[in-house]
PDB file of C-alpha atoms in Angstrom:
ATOM      1  CA  GLN A   1      14.535  -2.263  -7.163  1.00  0.00           C
ATOM      2  CA  ASN A   2      11.347  -0.367  -6.419  1.00  0.00           C
ATOM      3  CA  SER A   3      12.794   2.744  -4.795  1.00  0.00           C
ATOM      4  CA  PHE A   4      11.750   6.373  -4.796  1.00  0.00           C
ATOM      5  CA  ASP A   5      14.771   7.137  -6.992  1.00  0.00           C
ATOM      6  CA  SER A   6      13.560   4.779  -9.699  1.00  0.00           C
ATOM      7  CA  PHE A   7       9.990   6.099  -9.680  1.00  0.00           C
ATOM      8  CA  VAL A   8       9.318   8.602 -12.462  1.00  0.00           C
ATOM      9  CA  VAL A   9       7.020  11.286 -11.076  1.00  0.00           C
ATOM     10  CA  GLY A  10       4.451  12.844 -13.372  1.00  0.00           C
ATOM     11  CA  ASP A  11       1.530  15.204 -12.854  1.00  0.00           C
ATOM     12  CA  GLY A  12      -0.762  12.226 -12.209  1.00  0.00           C
ATOM     13  CA  SER A  13       1.435  10.695  -9.507  1.00  0.00           C
ATOM     14  CA  GLU A  14       2.974  13.671  -7.718  1.00  0.00           C
ATOM     15  CA  LEU A  15       0.617  13.666  -4.706  1.00  0.00           C
ATOM     16  CA  ALA A  16       0.938   9.894  -4.184  1.00  0.00           C
ATOM     17  CA  TYR A  17       4.734  10.080  -4.514  1.00  0.00           C
ATOM     18  CA  THR A  18       5.053  12.960  -2.031  1.00  0.00           C
ATOM     19  CA  ALA A  19       2.677  11.347   0.462  1.00  0.00           C
ATOM     20  CA  ALA A  20       4.488   8.011   0.187  1.00  0.00           C
ATOM     21  CA  LEU A  21       7.861   9.665   0.799  1.00  0.00           C
ATOM     22  CA  THR A  22       6.445  11.512   3.805  1.00  0.00           C
ATOM     23  CA  ALA A  23       4.978   8.304   5.270  1.00  0.00           C
ATOM     24  CA  ALA A  24       8.348   6.570   4.832  1.00  0.00           C
ATOM     25  CA  GLU A  25      10.331   9.351   6.465  1.00  0.00           C
ATOM     26  CA  ALA A  26       7.921   9.991   9.358  1.00  0.00           C
ATOM     27  CA  PRO A  27       5.961   6.758   9.916  1.00  0.00           C
ATOM     28  CA  GLY A  28       2.714   7.189  11.810  1.00  0.00           C
ATOM     29  CA  GLN A  29       3.005  10.946  12.045  1.00  0.00           C
ATOM     30  CA  ILE A  30       1.518  12.306   8.815  1.00  0.00           C
ATOM     31  CA  TYR A  31      -0.806  10.679   6.280  1.00  0.00           C
ATOM     32  CA  ASN A  32      -1.813   7.814   8.499  1.00  0.00           C
ATOM     33  CA  PRO A  33      -3.415   5.867   7.048  1.00  0.00           C
ATOM     34  CA  LEU A  34      -2.230   6.427   3.504  1.00  0.00           C
ATOM     35  CA  PHE A  35      -4.493   4.983   0.825  1.00  0.00           C
ATOM     36  CA  ILE A  36      -3.011   4.925  -2.692  1.00  0.00           C
ATOM     37  CA  TYR A  37      -5.394   4.014  -5.479  1.00  0.00           C
ATOM     38  CA  GLY A  38      -5.390   3.833  -9.256  1.00  0.00           C
ATOM     39  CA  GLY A  39      -5.414   1.531 -12.233  1.00  0.00           C
ATOM     40  CA  VAL A  40      -3.265  -1.510 -12.866  1.00  0.00           C
ATOM     41  CA  GLY A  41       0.409  -0.916 -13.660  1.00  0.00           C
ATOM     42  CA  LEU A  42       0.599   2.727 -12.584  1.00  0.00           C
ATOM     43  CA  GLY A  43       3.123   2.348  -9.752  1.00  0.00           C
ATOM     44  CA  LYS A  44       1.112   1.788  -6.572  1.00  0.00           C
ATOM     45  CA  THR A  45       3.073  -1.299  -5.525  1.00  0.00           C
ATOM     46  CA  HIS A  46       6.318   0.425  -6.543  1.00  0.00           C
ATOM     47  CA  LEU A  47       5.539   3.282  -4.142  1.00  0.00           C
ATOM     48  CA  MET A  48       4.552   0.887  -1.370  1.00  0.00           C
ATOM     49  CA  ASN A  49       7.822  -1.050  -1.702  1.00  0.00           C
ATOM     50  CA  ALA A  50       9.728   2.236  -1.695  1.00  0.00           C
ATOM     51  CA  ILE A  51       8.010   3.237   1.555  1.00  0.00           C
ATOM     52  CA  GLY A  52       9.159   0.044   3.229  1.00  0.00           C
ATOM     53  CA  LEU A  53      12.732   0.343   1.912  1.00  0.00           C
ATOM     54  CA  VAL A  54      13.189   3.955   3.034  1.00  0.00           C
ATOM     55  CA  ALA A  55      11.548   3.365   6.402  1.00  0.00           C
ATOM     56  CA  LEU A  56      13.817   0.380   7.108  1.00  0.00           C
ATOM     57  CA  ARG A  57      16.929   2.294   6.063  1.00  0.00           C
ATOM     58  CA  ARG A  58      16.000   5.237   8.204  1.00  0.00           C
ATOM     59  CA  TYR A  59      14.695   3.219  11.166  1.00  0.00           C
ATOM     60  CA  PRO A  60      16.437  -0.201  11.137  1.00  0.00           C
ATOM     61  CA  ALA A  61      14.515  -1.443  14.201  1.00  0.00           C
ATOM     62  CA  LEU A  62      11.144  -0.698  12.570  1.00  0.00           C
ATOM     63  CA  ARG A  63       9.024  -3.805  12.155  1.00  0.00           C
ATOM     64  CA  VAL A  64       7.597  -3.532   8.641  1.00  0.00           C
ATOM     65  CA  ARG A  65       5.048  -6.046   7.402  1.00  0.00           C
ATOM     66  CA  TYR A  66       4.227  -6.097   3.683  1.00  0.00           C
ATOM     67  CA  VAL A  67       1.367  -8.316   2.546  1.00  0.00           C
ATOM     68  CA  SER A  68      -0.989  -8.684  -0.336  1.00  0.00           C
ATOM     69  CA  SER A  69      -4.568  -8.555   0.914  1.00  0.00           C
ATOM     70  CA  GLU A  70      -4.997 -12.230   0.052  1.00  0.00           C
ATOM     71  CA  ALA A  71      -2.277 -13.258   2.522  1.00  0.00           C
ATOM     72  CA  PRO A  72      -4.034 -11.968   5.680  1.00  0.00           C
ATOM     73  CA  ALA A  73      -7.278 -13.538   4.471  1.00  0.00           C
ATOM     74  CA  ASN A  74      -5.563 -16.895   3.973  1.00  0.00           C
ATOM     75  CA  ASP A  75      -3.706 -16.549   7.295  1.00  0.00           C
ATOM     76  CA  PHE A  76      -7.005 -15.700   8.994  1.00  0.00           C
ATOM     77  CA  ILE A  77      -8.729 -18.776   7.557  1.00  0.00           C
ATOM     78  CA  ASP A  78      -5.790 -20.961   8.633  1.00  0.00           C
ATOM     79  CA  ALA A  79      -5.872 -19.430  12.124  1.00  0.00           C
ATOM     80  CA  ILE A  80      -9.557 -20.273  12.474  1.00  0.00           C
ATOM     81  CA  ARG A  81      -8.980 -23.808  11.186  1.00  0.00           C
ATOM     82  CA  THR A  82      -5.965 -24.447  13.442  1.00  0.00           C
ATOM     83  CA  LYS A  83      -7.334 -22.473  16.407  1.00  0.00           C
ATOM     84  CA  THR A  84      -4.315 -20.116  16.448  1.00  0.00           C
ATOM     85  CA  MET A  85      -6.053 -16.722  16.386  1.00  0.00           C
ATOM     86  CA  ASP A  86      -3.734 -15.431  19.121  1.00  0.00           C
ATOM     87  CA  VAL A  87      -0.702 -16.065  16.894  1.00  0.00           C
ATOM     88  CA  PHE A  88      -2.473 -14.425  13.940  1.00  0.00           C
ATOM     89  CA  ARG A  89      -3.340 -11.343  15.982  1.00  0.00           C
ATOM     90  CA  GLN A  90       0.188 -11.033  17.361  1.00  0.00           C
ATOM     91  CA  GLN A  91       1.685 -11.172  13.850  1.00  0.00           C
ATOM     92  CA  HIS A  92      -0.696  -8.542  12.518  1.00  0.00           C
ATOM     93  CA  ARG A  93      -1.310  -6.302  15.542  1.00  0.00           C
ATOM     94  CA  THR A  94       1.561  -6.568  18.004  1.00  0.00           C
ATOM     95  CA  ASP A  95       4.687  -7.384  16.019  1.00  0.00           C
ATOM     96  CA  VAL A  96       4.177  -4.526  13.540  1.00  0.00           C
ATOM     97  CA  ASP A  97       5.193  -0.855  13.413  1.00  0.00           C
ATOM     98  CA  MET A  98       4.310  -0.346   9.751  1.00  0.00           C
ATOM     99  CA  LEU A  99       1.674  -2.350   7.888  1.00  0.00           C
ATOM    100  CA  LEU A 100       1.742  -2.236   4.084  1.00  0.00           C
ATOM    101  CA  ILE A 101      -1.246  -3.939   2.442  1.00  0.00           C
ATOM    102  CA  ASP A 102      -1.322  -4.257  -1.333  1.00  0.00           C
ATOM    103  CA  ASP A 103      -4.642  -4.621  -3.184  1.00  0.00           C
ATOM    104  CA  ILE A 104      -6.925  -4.103  -0.188  1.00  0.00           C
ATOM    105  CA  GLN A 105      -9.942  -4.291  -2.517  1.00  0.00           C
ATOM    106  CA  PHE A 106      -9.759  -8.100  -2.351  1.00  0.00           C
ATOM    107  CA  ILE A 107     -11.162  -8.122   1.203  1.00  0.00           C
ATOM    108  CA  GLU A 108     -14.282  -6.251   0.096  1.00  0.00           C
ATOM    109  CA  ASP A 109     -16.548  -9.295   0.048  1.00  0.00           C
ATOM    110  CA  LYS A 110     -14.838 -11.222   2.866  1.00  0.00           C
ATOM    111  CA  GLU A 111     -16.954 -10.269   5.869  1.00  0.00           C
ATOM    112  CA  ARG A 112     -14.979 -11.993   8.655  1.00  0.00           C
ATOM    113  CA  THR A 113     -11.602 -10.965   7.221  1.00  0.00           C
ATOM    114  CA  GLY A 114     -12.892  -7.399   6.936  1.00  0.00           C
ATOM    115  CA  ALA A 115     -14.049  -7.450  10.557  1.00  0.00           C
ATOM    116  CA  GLU A 116     -10.666  -8.778  11.698  1.00  0.00           C
ATOM    117  CA  PHE A 117      -8.867  -6.123   9.631  1.00  0.00           C
ATOM    118  CA  PHE A 118     -11.096  -3.449  11.183  1.00  0.00           C
ATOM    119  CA  HIS A 119      -9.846  -4.428  14.657  1.00  0.00           C
ATOM    120  CA  THR A 120      -6.264  -4.738  13.412  1.00  0.00           C
ATOM    121  CA  PHE A 121      -6.529  -1.275  11.863  1.00  0.00           C
ATOM    122  CA  ASN A 122      -7.862   0.225  15.102  1.00  0.00           C
ATOM    123  CA  THR A 123      -5.144  -1.402  17.218  1.00  0.00           C
ATOM    124  CA  LEU A 124      -2.308  -0.283  14.950  1.00  0.00           C
ATOM    125  CA  HIS A 125      -3.676   3.213  14.360  1.00  0.00           C
ATOM    126  CA  GLN A 126      -4.191   3.843  18.074  1.00  0.00           C
ATOM    127  CA  ALA A 127      -0.614   2.682  18.702  1.00  0.00           C
ATOM    128  CA  GLY A 128       0.681   5.203  16.142  1.00  0.00           C
ATOM    129  CA  CYS A 129       1.774   2.573  13.627  1.00  0.00           C
ATOM    130  CA  GLN A 130       1.886   3.584   9.963  1.00  0.00           C
ATOM    131  CA  ILE A 131      -0.722   1.931   7.750  1.00  0.00           C
ATOM    132  CA  VAL A 132      -0.439   2.100   3.964  1.00  0.00           C
ATOM    133  CA  MET A 133      -2.852   0.438   1.571  1.00  0.00           C
ATOM    134  CA  THR A 134      -3.166   0.234  -2.192  1.00  0.00           C
ATOM    135  CA  SER A 135      -6.275  -0.445  -4.202  1.00  0.00           C
ATOM    136  CA  ASP A 136      -7.576  -0.211  -7.719  1.00  0.00           C
ATOM    137  CA  ARG A 137     -10.382   2.043  -6.465  1.00  0.00           C
ATOM    138  CA  THR A 138     -11.411   4.265  -3.558  1.00  0.00           C
ATOM    139  CA  PRO A 139     -13.135   2.886  -0.449  1.00  0.00           C
ATOM    140  CA  GLN A 140     -16.382   4.569  -1.586  1.00  0.00           C
ATOM    141  CA  GLU A 141     -16.214   2.486  -4.761  1.00  0.00           C
ATOM    142  CA  MET A 142     -16.271  -0.753  -2.739  1.00  0.00           C
ATOM    143  CA  PRO A 143     -19.982  -1.142  -1.927  1.00  0.00           C
ATOM    144  CA  LYS A 144     -19.574  -4.566  -0.275  1.00  0.00           C
ATOM    145  CA  LEU A 145     -17.035  -3.208   2.208  1.00  0.00           C
ATOM    146  CA  GLU A 146     -18.493  -2.764   5.671  1.00  0.00           C
ATOM    147  CA  ALA A 147     -19.346   0.903   6.400  1.00  0.00           C
ATOM    148  CA  ARG A 148     -17.177   1.085   9.515  1.00  0.00           C
ATOM    149  CA  LEU A 149     -14.183  -0.237   7.562  1.00  0.00           C
ATOM    150  CA  GLN A 150     -14.853   2.203   4.716  1.00  0.00           C
ATOM    151  CA  SER A 151     -14.793   4.949   7.325  1.00  0.00           C
ATOM    152  CA  ARG A 152     -11.373   3.809   8.614  1.00  0.00           C
ATOM    153  CA  LEU A 153      -9.892   3.621   5.123  1.00  0.00           C
ATOM    154  CA  ASN A 154     -11.057   7.189   4.496  1.00  0.00           C
ATOM    155  CA  MET A 155      -9.527   8.557   7.731  1.00  0.00           C
ATOM    156  CA  GLY A 156      -6.195   9.590   6.275  1.00  0.00           C
ATOM    157  CA  LEU A 157      -5.049  10.719   2.864  1.00  0.00           C
ATOM    158  CA  LEU A 158      -6.435   9.189  -0.309  1.00  0.00           C
ATOM    159  CA  ALA A 159      -3.923   9.717  -3.104  1.00  0.00           C
ATOM    160  CA  ASP A 160      -4.618   8.627  -6.639  1.00  0.00           C
ATOM    161  CA  VAL A 161      -2.124   7.551  -9.252  1.00  0.00           C
ATOM    162  CA  GLN A 162      -3.336   8.478 -12.709  1.00  0.00           C
ATOM    163  CA  ALA A 163      -2.174   7.236 -16.078  1.00  0.00           C
ATOM    164  CA  PRO A 164       0.948   9.145 -17.120  1.00  0.00           C
ATOM    165  CA  ASP A 165       0.833  11.745 -19.864  1.00  0.00           C
ATOM    166  CA  LEU A 166       3.001  11.374 -22.996  1.00  0.00           C
ATOM    167  CA  GLU A 167       6.002  13.215 -21.550  1.00  0.00           C
ATOM    168  CA  THR A 168       5.985  11.068 -18.418  1.00  0.00           C
ATOM    169  CA  ARG A 169       5.650   7.856 -20.439  1.00  0.00           C
ATOM    170  CA  ILE A 170       8.671   8.870 -22.519  1.00  0.00           C
ATOM    171  CA  ALA A 171      10.617   9.669 -19.327  1.00  0.00           C
ATOM    172  CA  ILE A 172       9.715   6.215 -17.967  1.00  0.00           C
ATOM    173  CA  LEU A 173      10.950   4.585 -21.176  1.00  0.00           C
ATOM    174  CA  LYS A 174      14.174   6.610 -21.080  1.00  0.00           C
ATOM    175  CA  ARG A 175      14.819   5.590 -17.472  1.00  0.00           C
ATOM    176  CA  PHE A 176      14.150   1.950 -18.383  1.00  0.00           C
ATOM    177  CA  THR A 177      16.451   1.940 -21.395  1.00  0.00           C
ATOM    178  CA  VAL A 178      19.298   3.599 -19.478  1.00  0.00           C
ATOM    179  CA  SER A 179      18.951   1.224 -16.508  1.00  0.00           C
ATOM    180  CA  SER A 180      18.836  -1.740 -18.918  1.00  0.00           C
ATOM    181  CA  GLY A 181      22.057  -0.589 -20.587  1.00  0.00           C
ATOM    182  CA  PHE A 182      20.878   0.168 -24.081  1.00  0.00           C
ATOM    183  CA  HIS A 183      20.241   3.307 -26.074  1.00  0.00           C
ATOM    184  CA  MET A 184      17.093   4.191 -27.979  1.00  0.00           C
ATOM    185  CA  GLU A 185      16.572   7.203 -30.223  1.00  0.00           C
ATOM    186  CA  ALA A 186      14.020   9.818 -29.160  1.00  0.00           C
ATOM    187  CA  ASP A 187      11.814   9.239 -32.215  1.00  0.00           C
ATOM    188  CA  VAL A 188      11.606   5.526 -31.383  1.00  0.00           C
ATOM    189  CA  LEU A 189      10.668   6.302 -27.781  1.00  0.00           C
ATOM    190  CA  GLU A 190       7.912   8.616 -28.996  1.00  0.00           C
TER     191      GLU A 190
END
């Protein structure tokens, strides 16, 4: 399970880990929005799932919505097609206390989805709802993203997750081998 306990913190992920834990423990109060970025396979989604798990344990009534960025885009297109924009907006703006969006970079070239997310962002942020996003790059590195949306994504904390150093990679392997129930010698791990 993607929890904070199972995340191995290294020098390149300490800020993102600490910010994620803070957002989970005090949703909407600090680091809102939280934007976690970095390369593929470095733990961004792991941290996002951990945020949701801790927040729900701590605040059982919290309405947490986790989506990949493709899901809102597809939901938006379906809402236009079926003329159910009110239902779409309620699901994304009203029935949410914490919005977790994975891979936000996929809305970069979707103008109408970006505009809808801009209004969703404003509604949730003004209501004090926690917003957490992950991406493979910073908002500034998304040139097709509308300027006003770039501005919103930059409002809070941008925390990068960098590739782990050798010691952290070995610690990750050790944690994996122990949790999988087998032993591996240190020289093999190295």
